[in-house]
Amino acid sequence: MHMSNRNHLIIVSALIVVFTFVVRYVFTLIYQLPPQYSAEAEQIDILFDAHFWVIAFLFALVMVFMLYAVVVFQRKDGDDSDGEHFHGNTTLEIVWTVFPLVAVVVFGVWAHQILNNISEAAPNELTLNVTGYQWYWEFQFGGDSYTTNEGMTVEFTPEMVSTNEVYVPVGHTLNLQLHSKGLSPDDSGVNHAFWVPEFRVKRDLIVGHTYDLKVTPTEIGHYRLRCAELCGAGHAIMLAEFHVVSEEDWEIWLAEVAEGGLPGEKLYTQYGCVGCHSLDGTPMVGPTWQGLYGSERVFADGSTVVADDEYLYTSIVNANSQIVEGYSPNIMPQNFAEQMSEEEIQQIIEFIASLSESE
């Protein structure tokens, strides 16, 4: 029995609706977003969800029409006649031109409105300077002081700098001042990208520029800050811990940061050693400092030496003269002899030695 075009259209429309829901469900299995742990995440996820629905609909629209035509309108056995000839459909051409245009404009306006919403200044913001180096993150709170919800005032000092780890109070809007820098004043640096998936917000960092980013953590927990821009050999290990804690715990952490540690430990951050050398045995671009002092070092040419004061001094001021087996030359800056004082070099050596003594 010959089916009318109207009936074909009804069937295809029903199939498109069903297939759209099926594809959208598949998306939920494949593209699972992390939990929402910031006030900004909800608006961003709604926009994501709308994109997924449109993508599912467009995919269903194309596939249903194509598969339906293949199955229903395939040539019958013995039928050698030509199909119906036509030269186009003006109405259809207008629809498939206007609909995508309207969709793009709607999503553009919607996204711009969300960007404005999450960029608005909040009362009692907490400014946090975040700087990306090769290959580590540095955090320093800005401003002179901060007033807590309970009316307590926290005074900030220049010494309050932390590396690859930062604590922030839950429920407070962070005004992130993002930078990307090199390891030294004469190093032009590379680009990085600030990204905490649970917060949803992300920002590319171009060397020489400062970028603003607002985020309001809503759940106490520990989150991983990643660099989302390929930045060299240590890109994969350019990670930092973003701890969201209660206001009381945050104030305790600030006091610990202000106290600092061994002089060499501060230099470990100041001169970017943290980007290549771990303190806990984790493999990085350079050898770990844990257990380094007093250990036997095997060089690329097969020779060996004990890691004593002389070895460490030479490794700092002339790194390429003794490359440890398994590591590459020209990774460590070659100008530390000019940048650091003899006292600072000795303080770093003492700090490395202390890591072995504590084992």
XYZ file of C-alpha atoms in Angstrom:
359
model
C 0.000 0.000 0.000
C 1.331 3.422 -0.994
C 1.997 5.656 2.006
C 1.410 9.400 1.695
C 4.198 11.938 2.236
C 2.336 13.178 5.307
C 2.478 9.750 6.915
C 6.175 9.437 6.098
C 6.771 12.819 7.754
C 4.851 11.797 10.896
C 6.845 8.581 11.236
C 10.167 10.325 10.646
C 9.307 13.060 13.147
C 8.467 10.486 15.813
C 11.694 8.607 15.126
C 13.711 11.825 15.383
C 12.205 12.601 18.794
C 12.901 9.082 20.084
C 16.421 8.996 18.633
C 17.206 12.435 20.109
C 16.436 11.170 23.616
C 18.460 7.997 22.998
C 21.504 9.965 21.812
C 21.202 12.396 24.726
C 21.158 9.442 27.129
C 24.276 8.028 25.474
C 25.935 11.411 25.979
C 25.269 11.173 29.719
C 27.185 7.875 29.745
C 30.096 9.081 27.621
C 30.474 12.726 28.673
C 29.982 12.710 32.411
C 30.851 16.083 33.901
C 32.525 16.266 37.327
C 30.374 17.327 40.290
C 29.453 20.995 40.615
C 31.565 22.475 43.385
C 31.311 26.190 42.635
C 28.491 28.718 42.435
C 29.425 29.396 38.814
C 29.190 25.742 37.777
C 25.388 25.530 37.694
C 24.921 28.190 34.993
C 27.769 26.755 32.933
C 26.379 23.212 33.154
C 22.957 24.369 31.983
C 24.642 25.835 28.902
C 26.558 22.587 28.394
C 23.310 20.616 28.652
C 21.607 22.808 26.052
C 24.502 22.212 23.672
C 24.213 18.457 24.193
C 20.483 18.541 23.389
C 21.042 20.497 20.180
C 23.861 18.156 19.119
C 21.689 15.111 19.856
C 18.800 16.583 17.832
C 20.965 17.454 14.814
C 22.586 14.015 14.831
C 19.160 12.346 15.041
C 17.792 14.602 12.282
C 20.511 13.577 9.821
C 20.717 9.884 10.731
C 16.950 9.226 10.850
C 16.296 10.809 7.462
C 19.227 8.960 5.926
C 18.435 5.532 7.391
C 14.691 5.876 6.789
C 15.336 6.679 3.118
C 17.709 3.708 2.765
C 15.186 1.269 4.250
C 11.839 2.585 2.967
C 12.753 4.056 -0.409
C 15.226 1.484 -1.641
C 14.812 0.342 -5.238
C 12.570 -2.692 -5.625
C 13.664 -5.759 -7.577
C 13.039 -5.291 -11.291
C 12.455 -1.555 -11.009
C 14.825 0.196 -13.444
C 12.946 3.496 -13.644
C 14.445 6.836 -12.660
C 13.473 8.533 -9.442
C 11.507 11.740 -9.393
C 13.518 14.720 -10.632
C 13.438 17.978 -8.646
C 15.595 21.093 -8.558
C 15.435 22.129 -4.908
C 13.143 23.359 -2.183
C 13.360 27.049 -1.388
C 11.469 26.738 1.904
C 13.783 23.980 3.143
C 16.884 25.925 2.133
C 15.670 28.980 4.055
C 14.909 26.853 7.122
C 18.306 25.141 7.253
C 20.021 28.515 6.825
C 17.963 30.522 9.328
C 17.716 27.862 12.053
C 21.507 27.442 12.557
C 21.954 31.222 12.398
C 19.338 31.795 15.091
C 20.780 28.979 17.224
C 24.297 30.442 17.056
C 23.046 33.930 17.965
C 20.948 32.594 20.865
C 23.831 30.579 22.292
C 26.191 33.521 21.832
C 23.934 35.928 23.723
C 23.246 33.307 26.390
C 26.947 32.574 26.912
C 27.747 36.287 27.091
C 25.101 36.764 29.772
C 26.533 33.873 31.807
C 30.024 35.348 31.453
C 28.740 38.668 32.784
C 26.982 36.932 35.688
C 30.041 34.977 36.825
C 32.329 37.992 36.347
C 30.378 40.358 38.598
C 32.174 41.655 41.661
C 31.056 40.153 44.957
C 31.167 41.798 48.403
C 34.261 40.998 50.450
C 36.059 39.240 47.605
C 39.296 37.444 48.370
C 42.034 38.298 45.862
C 44.375 35.432 45.051
C 47.343 35.892 42.725
C 48.048 32.704 40.770
C 51.212 32.483 38.678
C 52.120 29.650 36.329
C 55.807 28.823 35.900
C 57.604 25.909 34.240
C 56.342 23.688 35.796
C 54.575 24.687 38.981
C 51.941 27.039 40.374
C 52.546 29.813 42.881
C 49.836 31.370 45.071
C 49.831 34.623 46.998
C 46.902 36.439 48.559
C 46.560 40.068 47.506
C 45.465 43.161 49.401
C 46.412 44.219 52.905
C 43.840 42.337 54.932
C 40.660 40.296 54.792
C 37.609 40.332 57.059
C 36.010 36.962 57.778
C 32.280 36.314 58.121
C 32.706 36.422 61.890
C 34.278 39.900 61.700
C 37.871 38.755 62.261
C 40.610 40.496 60.237
C 43.411 38.484 58.633
C 46.522 40.495 57.783
C 48.397 39.481 54.627
C 52.181 39.750 54.374
C 54.554 39.313 51.407
C 55.832 36.106 53.008
C 52.465 34.433 52.555
C 53.420 32.579 49.383
C 52.664 28.913 48.741
C 53.644 26.614 45.911
C 51.582 23.866 44.286
C 49.158 23.994 47.206
C 46.681 26.589 48.403
C 43.858 26.718 50.950
C 40.784 28.899 50.449
C 37.671 29.404 52.592
C 34.461 27.777 51.402
C 31.639 30.048 50.265
C 33.827 33.073 49.515
C 34.230 34.495 46.029
C 37.843 34.350 44.858
C 39.053 37.096 42.575
C 41.824 35.181 40.805
C 44.569 37.321 39.272
C 46.224 34.974 36.800
C 49.724 35.340 35.370
C 52.204 33.292 33.360
C 55.941 33.881 33.823
C 59.361 32.393 33.116
C 61.844 31.026 35.628
C 63.999 34.159 35.647
C 63.809 37.826 34.592
C 65.493 37.070 31.258
C 63.212 34.094 30.570
C 60.250 35.025 28.362
C 58.239 32.105 29.745
C 55.495 30.039 28.147
C 51.700 30.096 28.130
C 49.642 28.104 30.622
C 45.941 27.581 31.392
C 44.192 27.582 34.786
C 41.647 24.756 35.062
C 39.881 23.098 37.991
C 37.219 20.805 36.409
C 34.926 20.838 39.461
C 34.794 24.649 39.362
C 34.073 24.664 35.578
C 35.823 28.004 35.054
C 38.955 27.935 32.887
C 41.293 30.613 31.574
C 44.253 30.626 29.188
C 47.264 32.592 30.470
C 49.345 34.507 27.949
C 52.818 35.613 29.046
C 52.960 39.283 29.969
C 49.237 39.668 30.668
C 47.072 39.521 33.796
C 43.658 37.872 33.646
C 40.731 38.059 36.057
C 38.684 35.006 36.932
C 35.952 34.666 39.587
C 35.097 31.434 41.353
C 33.080 30.724 44.499
C 33.823 27.238 45.929
C 30.728 25.742 47.544
C 31.923 22.394 48.907
C 34.737 21.622 51.335
C 37.172 19.259 49.673
C 40.469 18.825 47.839
C 40.600 19.578 44.115
C 43.314 19.347 41.487
C 44.466 22.416 39.560
C 45.714 21.451 36.111
C 47.505 23.283 33.359
C 45.368 22.848 30.237
C 47.934 24.300 27.834
C 50.886 22.233 26.551
C 53.817 24.020 28.192
C 56.826 21.770 27.730
C 58.390 18.603 29.112
C 56.875 19.018 32.587
C 53.335 19.760 31.449
C 51.916 16.476 32.763
C 53.210 17.106 36.286
C 52.216 20.779 36.463
C 49.558 20.130 39.090
C 48.543 21.862 42.303
C 46.229 21.022 45.182
C 43.319 23.431 45.645
C 42.004 22.858 49.175
C 38.589 24.303 50.059
C 38.278 24.389 53.844
C 36.321 26.033 56.624
C 37.234 29.591 57.562
C 38.849 28.408 60.797
C 41.116 25.919 59.009
C 41.994 28.541 56.400
C 43.216 30.958 59.066
C 45.358 28.216 60.617
C 46.936 27.534 57.229
C 47.637 31.240 56.664
C 49.495 31.370 59.967
C 51.622 28.365 58.934
C 52.452 29.958 55.570
C 53.474 33.198 57.274
C 55.868 31.304 59.570
C 57.610 29.650 56.603
C 60.245 26.917 57.011
C 63.973 26.461 56.442
C 65.603 29.246 54.364
C 66.435 26.717 51.664
C 62.812 25.640 51.504
C 61.762 29.176 50.596
C 64.490 29.337 47.942
C 63.203 26.021 46.558
C 60.057 27.930 45.618
C 61.613 31.298 44.866
C 63.985 29.978 42.199
C 61.524 27.546 40.628
C 63.240 24.326 41.786
C 59.757 23.060 42.645
C 58.942 22.877 38.932
C 61.479 20.111 38.263
C 62.415 18.463 41.585
C 59.939 16.850 43.973
C 60.439 16.477 47.731
C 58.544 13.204 48.105
C 60.237 10.898 45.590
C 57.822 11.622 42.738
C 59.603 11.433 39.337
C 59.683 14.790 37.575
C 61.739 16.499 34.887
C 64.699 16.486 37.278
C 65.747 14.050 40.046
C 63.785 14.121 43.279
C 65.461 15.754 46.280
C 64.147 13.117 48.661
C 67.080 10.920 49.664
C 69.357 12.671 47.168
C 72.082 13.773 49.581
C 74.601 10.985 50.175
C 73.213 8.753 47.430
C 75.198 7.428 44.461
C 74.518 9.257 41.198
C 75.043 7.533 37.874
C 75.819 9.864 34.974
C 74.887 9.450 31.328
C 78.463 8.350 30.512
C 78.321 5.550 33.102
C 80.526 7.229 35.728
C 79.331 7.595 39.297
C 79.708 10.029 42.183
C 78.331 10.445 45.688
C 75.891 13.356 46.030
C 77.834 15.453 48.550
C 78.121 19.233 48.984
C 80.543 19.573 46.056
C 78.303 17.588 43.717
C 75.218 19.628 44.644
C 77.093 22.915 44.289
C 78.248 21.987 40.792
C 74.750 20.791 39.872
C 73.384 24.236 40.741
C 75.992 26.496 39.116
C 76.928 24.262 36.143
C 74.074 21.814 35.657
C 75.073 20.532 32.203
C 78.475 19.372 33.452
C 76.990 16.299 35.174
C 73.787 14.932 33.670
C 72.287 12.059 35.646
C 71.380 8.980 33.639
C 67.800 9.113 32.383
C 67.563 12.922 32.389
C 68.067 15.490 29.640
C 70.499 18.429 29.476
C 69.487 22.078 29.023
C 66.375 21.738 31.194
C 67.754 23.482 34.263
C 68.573 27.209 33.856
C 72.288 27.835 33.340
C 72.471 31.206 35.101
C 71.942 30.333 38.768
C 75.587 31.260 39.482
C 74.714 34.865 38.589
C 71.236 34.879 40.148
C 71.997 33.315 43.532
C 74.405 34.350 46.238
C 76.862 31.874 47.736
C 74.826 31.958 50.952
C 71.638 31.029 49.090
C 73.371 28.143 47.326
C 74.584 26.795 50.655
C 71.081 27.147 52.137
C 69.624 25.052 49.313
C 72.325 22.404 49.823
C 71.520 22.309 53.541
C 67.825 21.935 52.736
C 68.523 19.011 50.387
C 70.678 17.402 53.061
C 67.898 17.811 55.641
C 65.544 15.792 53.436
C 67.874 12.792 53.730
C 68.554 13.279 57.445
C 64.808 13.158 58.220
C 64.393 9.709 56.657
